[in-house]
């Protein structure tokens, strides 16, 4: 005797439609979940409507050469020598990192021992040939913001792409040195996210992704007279791990 036949009910049209809709919703949530960075946008002009398109996934070789450019956080302020996040991330990922951090510098503000971001970028050696460039910061512009800010960012990024036309670029926004996040810092974060999206670049926002919260602030930030609200050695290691995870999530 053969195996009994299994009766299969024919689904209704509305059941099929509901199932298809559910698949679409799950796919969208999977792609734009909390682990994903904001969508990029393409715009014809500063005030024109934009069309959302995701940036291409990062495609990094093994032992990638990564230029990390930024302010005192990139320099490694308040960490033990050689233990800043830009150095520690090499240990986490296996990258070869080229670290270019100047304390106090920003897109508008010259630093303690170096110029503003745009001037410093213009002085970079094209023979560095990085596979990836991470541009970090900066909270140092918050006292001068917003006059001329977006224009200064645009000029700096134009120079970066002129010097390194083949490099992949990720913008790492400012992280809060104090809580609650200062208004100007939040506005800088939003501006950088928008400007990066207009170029089709990935943007990582430590503010939006809650890298530093009230629950762990004291474990990450050194508020002493020595640390001056910069990450501690442990805090820099934590930032290195968060950056490595964020870049991995954006990669093939």
mmCIF file with all atom_site columns, N, CA and C in Angstrom, residues 171-205:
data_model
loop_
_atom_site.group_PDB
_atom_site.id
_atom_site.type_symbol
_atom_site.label_atom_id
_atom_site.label_alt_id
_atom_site.label_comp_id
_atom_site.label_asym_id
_atom_site.label_entity_id
_atom_site.label_seq_id
_atom_site.pdbx_PDB_ins_code
_atom_site.Cartn_x
_atom_site.Cartn_y
_atom_site.Cartn_z
_atom_site.occupancy
_atom_site.B_iso_or_equiv
_atom_site.pdbx_formal_charge
_atom_site.auth_seq_id
_atom_site.auth_comp_id
_atom_site.auth_asym_id
_atom_site.auth_atom_id
_atom_site.pdbx_PDB_model_num
ATOM 1   N N  . UNK A 1 171 ? 33.394 58.265 7.470  1.00 0.00 ? 171 UNK A N  1
ATOM 2   C CA . UNK A 1 171 ? 33.419 59.404 8.386  1.00 0.00 ? 171 UNK A CA 1
ATOM 3   C C  . UNK A 1 171 ? 32.937 58.926 9.758  1.00 0.00 ? 171 UNK A C  1
ATOM 4   N N  . UNK A 1 172 ? 33.779 59.152 10.763 1.00 0.00 ? 172 UNK A N  1
ATOM 5   C CA . UNK A 1 172 ? 33.458 58.793 12.145 1.00 0.00 ? 172 UNK A CA 1
ATOM 6   C C  . UNK A 1 172 ? 33.120 60.077 12.891 1.00 0.00 ? 172 UNK A C  1
ATOM 7   N N  . UNK A 1 173 ? 31.874 60.248 13.205 1.00 0.00 ? 173 UNK A N  1
ATOM 8   C CA . UNK A 1 173 ? 31.422 61.489 13.813 1.00 0.00 ? 173 UNK A CA 1
ATOM 9   C C  . UNK A 1 173 ? 31.953 61.709 15.213 1.00 0.00 ? 173 UNK A C  1
ATOM 10  N N  . UNK A 1 174 ? 31.679 62.884 15.778 1.00 0.00 ? 174 UNK A N  1
ATOM 11  C CA . UNK A 1 174 ? 32.163 63.189 17.125 1.00 0.00 ? 174 UNK A CA 1
ATOM 12  C C  . UNK A 1 174 ? 31.483 62.312 18.168 1.00 0.00 ? 174 UNK A C  1
ATOM 13  N N  . UNK A 1 175 ? 32.239 61.947 19.178 1.00 0.00 ? 175 UNK A N  1
ATOM 14  C CA . UNK A 1 175 ? 31.688 61.219 20.317 1.00 0.00 ? 175 UNK A CA 1
ATOM 15  C C  . UNK A 1 175 ? 31.550 62.194 21.485 1.00 0.00 ? 175 UNK A C  1
ATOM 16  N N  . UNK A 1 176 ? 30.561 62.014 22.325 1.00 0.00 ? 176 UNK A N  1
ATOM 17  C CA . UNK A 1 176 ? 30.346 62.977 23.410 1.00 0.00 ? 176 UNK A CA 1
ATOM 18  C C  . UNK A 1 176 ? 31.424 62.883 24.486 1.00 0.00 ? 176 UNK A C  1
ATOM 19  N N  . UNK A 1 177 ? 32.011 64.029 24.791 1.00 0.00 ? 177 UNK A N  1
ATOM 20  C CA . UNK A 1 177 ? 32.985 64.084 25.885 1.00 0.00 ? 177 UNK A CA 1
ATOM 21  C C  . UNK A 1 177 ? 32.291 64.366 27.204 1.00 0.00 ? 177 UNK A C  1
ATOM 22  N N  . UNK A 1 178 ? 31.076 64.890 27.117 1.00 0.00 ? 178 UNK A N  1
ATOM 23  C CA . UNK A 1 178 ? 30.244 65.126 28.302 1.00 0.00 ? 178 UNK A CA 1
ATOM 24  C C  . UNK A 1 178 ? 28.821 64.673 27.978 1.00 0.00 ? 178 UNK A C  1
ATOM 25  N N  . UNK A 1 179 ? 28.073 64.381 29.033 1.00 0.00 ? 179 UNK A N  1
ATOM 26  C CA . UNK A 1 179 ? 26.661 64.038 28.889 1.00 0.00 ? 179 UNK A CA 1
ATOM 27  C C  . UNK A 1 179 ? 25.832 64.962 29.769 1.00 0.00 ? 179 UNK A C  1
ATOM 28  N N  . UNK A 1 180 ? 24.680 65.399 29.294 1.00 0.00 ? 180 UNK A N  1
ATOM 29  C CA . UNK A 1 180 ? 24.107 65.089 27.987 1.00 0.00 ? 180 UNK A CA 1
ATOM 30  C C  . UNK A 1 180 ? 24.927 65.695 26.846 1.00 0.00 ? 180 UNK A C  1
ATOM 31  N N  . UNK A 1 181 ? 24.727 65.184 25.649 1.00 0.00 ? 181 UNK A N  1
ATOM 32  C CA . UNK A 1 181 ? 25.456 65.664 24.476 1.00 0.00 ? 181 UNK A CA 1
ATOM 33  C C  . UNK A 1 181 ? 25.152 67.141 24.258 1.00 0.00 ? 181 UNK A C  1
ATOM 34  N N  . UNK A 1 182 ? 26.198 67.931 24.062 1.00 0.00 ? 182 UNK A N  1
ATOM 35  C CA . UNK A 1 182 ? 25.997 69.363 23.827 1.00 0.00 ? 182 UNK A CA 1
ATOM 36  C C  . UNK A 1 182 ? 25.256 69.594 22.509 1.00 0.00 ? 182 UNK A C  1
ATOM 37  N N  . UNK A 1 183 ? 24.436 70.641 22.486 1.00 0.00 ? 183 UNK A N  1
ATOM 38  C CA . UNK A 1 183 ? 23.608 70.907 21.308 1.00 0.00 ? 183 UNK A CA 1
ATOM 39  C C  . UNK A 1 183 ? 24.450 71.072 20.052 1.00 0.00 ? 183 UNK A C  1
ATOM 40  N N  . UNK A 1 184 ? 25.536 71.833 20.136 1.00 0.00 ? 184 UNK A N  1
ATOM 41  C CA . UNK A 1 184 ? 26.369 72.066 18.955 1.00 0.00 ? 184 UNK A CA 1
ATOM 42  C C  . UNK A 1 184 ? 27.000 70.764 18.463 1.00 0.00 ? 184 UNK A C  1
ATOM 43  N N  . UNK A 1 185 ? 27.376 69.886 19.392 1.00 0.00 ? 185 UNK A N  1
ATOM 44  C CA . UNK A 1 185 ? 27.944 68.602 18.998 1.00 0.00 ? 185 UNK A CA 1
ATOM 45  C C  . UNK A 1 185 ? 26.916 67.767 18.258 1.00 0.00 ? 185 UNK A C  1
ATOM 46  N N  . UNK A 1 186 ? 25.679 67.765 18.728 1.00 0.00 ? 186 UNK A N  1
ATOM 47  C CA . UNK A 1 186 ? 24.616 67.024 18.049 1.00 0.00 ? 186 UNK A CA 1
ATOM 48  C C  . UNK A 1 186 ? 24.352 67.588 16.661 1.00 0.00 ? 186 UNK A C  1
ATOM 49  N N  . UNK A 1 187 ? 24.403 68.900 16.523 1.00 0.00 ? 187 UNK A N  1
ATOM 50  C CA . UNK A 1 187 ? 24.186 69.519 15.213 1.00 0.00 ? 187 UNK A CA 1
ATOM 51  C C  . UNK A 1 187 ? 25.336 69.216 14.253 1.00 0.00 ? 187 UNK A C  1
ATOM 52  N N  . UNK A 1 188 ? 26.555 69.196 14.769 1.00 0.00 ? 188 UNK A N  1
ATOM 53  C CA . UNK A 1 188 ? 27.715 68.812 13.957 1.00 0.00 ? 188 UNK A CA 1
ATOM 54  C C  . UNK A 1 188 ? 27.558 67.378 13.474 1.00 0.00 ? 188 UNK A C  1
ATOM 55  N N  . UNK A 1 189 ? 27.132 66.507 14.366 1.00 0.00 ? 189 UNK A N  1
ATOM 56  C CA . UNK A 1 189 ? 26.902 65.109 14.008 1.00 0.00 ? 189 UNK A CA 1
ATOM 57  C C  . UNK A 1 189 ? 25.896 65.005 12.861 1.00 0.00 ? 189 UNK A C  1
ATOM 58  N N  . UNK A 1 190 ? 24.802 65.748 12.956 1.00 0.00 ? 190 UNK A N  1
ATOM 59  C CA . UNK A 1 190 ? 23.773 65.709 11.908 1.00 0.00 ? 190 UNK A CA 1
ATOM 60  C C  . UNK A 1 190 ? 24.298 66.267 10.588 1.00 0.00 ? 190 UNK A C  1
ATOM 61  N N  . UNK A 1 191 ? 25.061 67.351 10.643 1.00 0.00 ? 191 UNK A N  1
ATOM 62  C CA . UNK A 1 191 ? 25.623 67.935 9.422  1.00 0.00 ? 191 UNK A CA 1
ATOM 63  C C  . UNK A 1 191 ? 26.585 66.970 8.737  1.00 0.00 ? 191 UNK A C  1
ATOM 64  N N  . UNK A 1 192 ? 27.473 66.355 9.519  1.00 0.00 ? 192 UNK A N  1
ATOM 65  C CA . UNK A 1 192 ? 28.434 65.423 8.942  1.00 0.00 ? 192 UNK A CA 1
ATOM 66  C C  . UNK A 1 192 ? 27.731 64.214 8.333  1.00 0.00 ? 192 UNK A C  1
ATOM 67  N N  . UNK A 1 193 ? 26.691 63.724 8.993  1.00 0.00 ? 193 UNK A N  1
ATOM 68  C CA . UNK A 1 193 ? 25.938 62.593 8.457  1.00 0.00 ? 193 UNK A CA 1
ATOM 69  C C  . UNK A 1 193 ? 25.317 62.956 7.114  1.00 0.00 ? 193 UNK A C  1
ATOM 70  N N  . UNK A 1 194 ? 24.754 64.143 7.026  1.00 0.00 ? 194 UNK A N  1
ATOM 71  C CA . UNK A 1 194 ? 24.128 64.585 5.779  1.00 0.00 ? 194 UNK A CA 1
ATOM 72  C C  . UNK A 1 194 ? 25.166 64.763 4.674  1.00 0.00 ? 194 UNK A C  1
ATOM 73  N N  . UNK A 1 195 ? 26.271 65.414 4.989  1.00 0.00 ? 195 UNK A N  1
ATOM 74  C CA . UNK A 1 195 ? 27.291 65.676 3.979  1.00 0.00 ? 195 UNK A CA 1
ATOM 75  C C  . UNK A 1 195 ? 27.945 64.381 3.498  1.00 0.00 ? 195 UNK A C  1
ATOM 76  N N  . UNK A 1 196 ? 28.151 63.437 4.405  1.00 0.00 ? 196 UNK A N  1
ATOM 77  C CA . UNK A 1 196 ? 28.708 62.148 3.996  1.00 0.00 ? 196 UNK A CA 1
ATOM 78  C C  . UNK A 1 196 ? 27.726 61.404 3.099  1.00 0.00 ? 196 UNK A C  1
ATOM 79  N N  . UNK A 1 197 ? 26.452 61.449 3.458  1.00 0.00 ? 197 UNK A N  1
ATOM 80  C CA . UNK A 1 197 ? 25.444 60.759 2.663  1.00 0.00 ? 197 UNK A CA 1
ATOM 81  C C  . UNK A 1 197 ? 25.371 61.312 1.245  1.00 0.00 ? 197 UNK A C  1
ATOM 82  N N  . UNK A 1 198 ? 25.520 62.614 1.099  1.00 0.00 ? 198 UNK A N  1
ATOM 83  C CA . UNK A 1 198 ? 25.468 63.236 -0.218 1.00 0.00 ? 198 UNK A CA 1
ATOM 84  C C  . UNK A 1 198 ? 26.612 62.764 -1.117 1.00 0.00 ? 198 UNK A C  1
ATOM 85  N N  . UNK A 1 199 ? 27.688 62.272 -0.513 1.00 0.00 ? 199 UNK A N  1
ATOM 86  C CA . UNK A 1 199 ? 28.819 61.760 -1.294 1.00 0.00 ? 199 UNK A CA 1
ATOM 87  C C  . UNK A 1 199 ? 28.776 60.241 -1.438 1.00 0.00 ? 199 UNK A C  1
ATOM 88  N N  . UNK A 1 200 ? 27.776 59.631 -0.835 1.00 0.00 ? 200 UNK A N  1
ATOM 89  C CA . UNK A 1 200 ? 27.710 58.181 -0.888 1.00 0.00 ? 200 UNK A CA 1
ATOM 90  C C  . UNK A 1 200 ? 28.740 57.512 -0.009 1.00 0.00 ? 200 UNK A C  1
ATOM 91  N N  . UNK A 1 201 ? 29.106 58.160 1.104  1.00 0.00 ? 201 UNK A N  1
ATOM 92  C CA . UNK A 1 201 ? 30.078 57.612 2.046  1.00 0.00 ? 201 UNK A CA 1
ATOM 93  C C  . UNK A 1 201 ? 29.341 57.081 3.271  1.00 0.00 ? 201 UNK A C  1
ATOM 94  N N  . UNK A 1 202 ? 29.924 56.051 3.878  1.00 0.00 ? 202 UNK A N  1
ATOM 95  C CA . UNK A 1 202 ? 29.387 55.546 5.128  1.00 0.00 ? 202 UNK A CA 1
ATOM 96  C C  . UNK A 1 202 ? 29.687 56.541 6.254  1.00 0.00 ? 202 UNK A C  1
ATOM 97  N N  . UNK A 1 203 ? 28.733 56.678 7.141  1.00 0.00 ? 203 UNK A N  1
ATOM 98  C CA . UNK A 1 203 ? 28.895 57.541 8.310  1.00 0.00 ? 203 UNK A CA 1
ATOM 99  C C  . UNK A 1 203 ? 28.614 56.741 9.565  1.00 0.00 ? 203 UNK A C  1
ATOM 100 N N  . UNK A 1 204 ? 29.534 56.788 10.504 1.00 0.00 ? 204 UNK A N  1
ATOM 101 C CA . UNK A 1 204 ? 29.380 56.115 11.790 1.00 0.00 ? 204 UNK A CA 1
ATOM 102 C C  . UNK A 1 204 ? 29.164 57.194 12.847 1.00 0.00 ? 204 UNK A C  1
ATOM 103 N N  . UNK A 1 205 ? 28.055 57.110 13.546 1.00 0.00 ? 205 UNK A N  1
ATOM 104 C CA . UNK A 1 205 ? 27.720 58.110 14.560 1.00 0.00 ? 205 UNK A CA 1
ATOM 105 C C  . UNK A 1 205 ? 27.778 57.502 15.953 1.00 0.00 ? 205 UNK A C  1
#
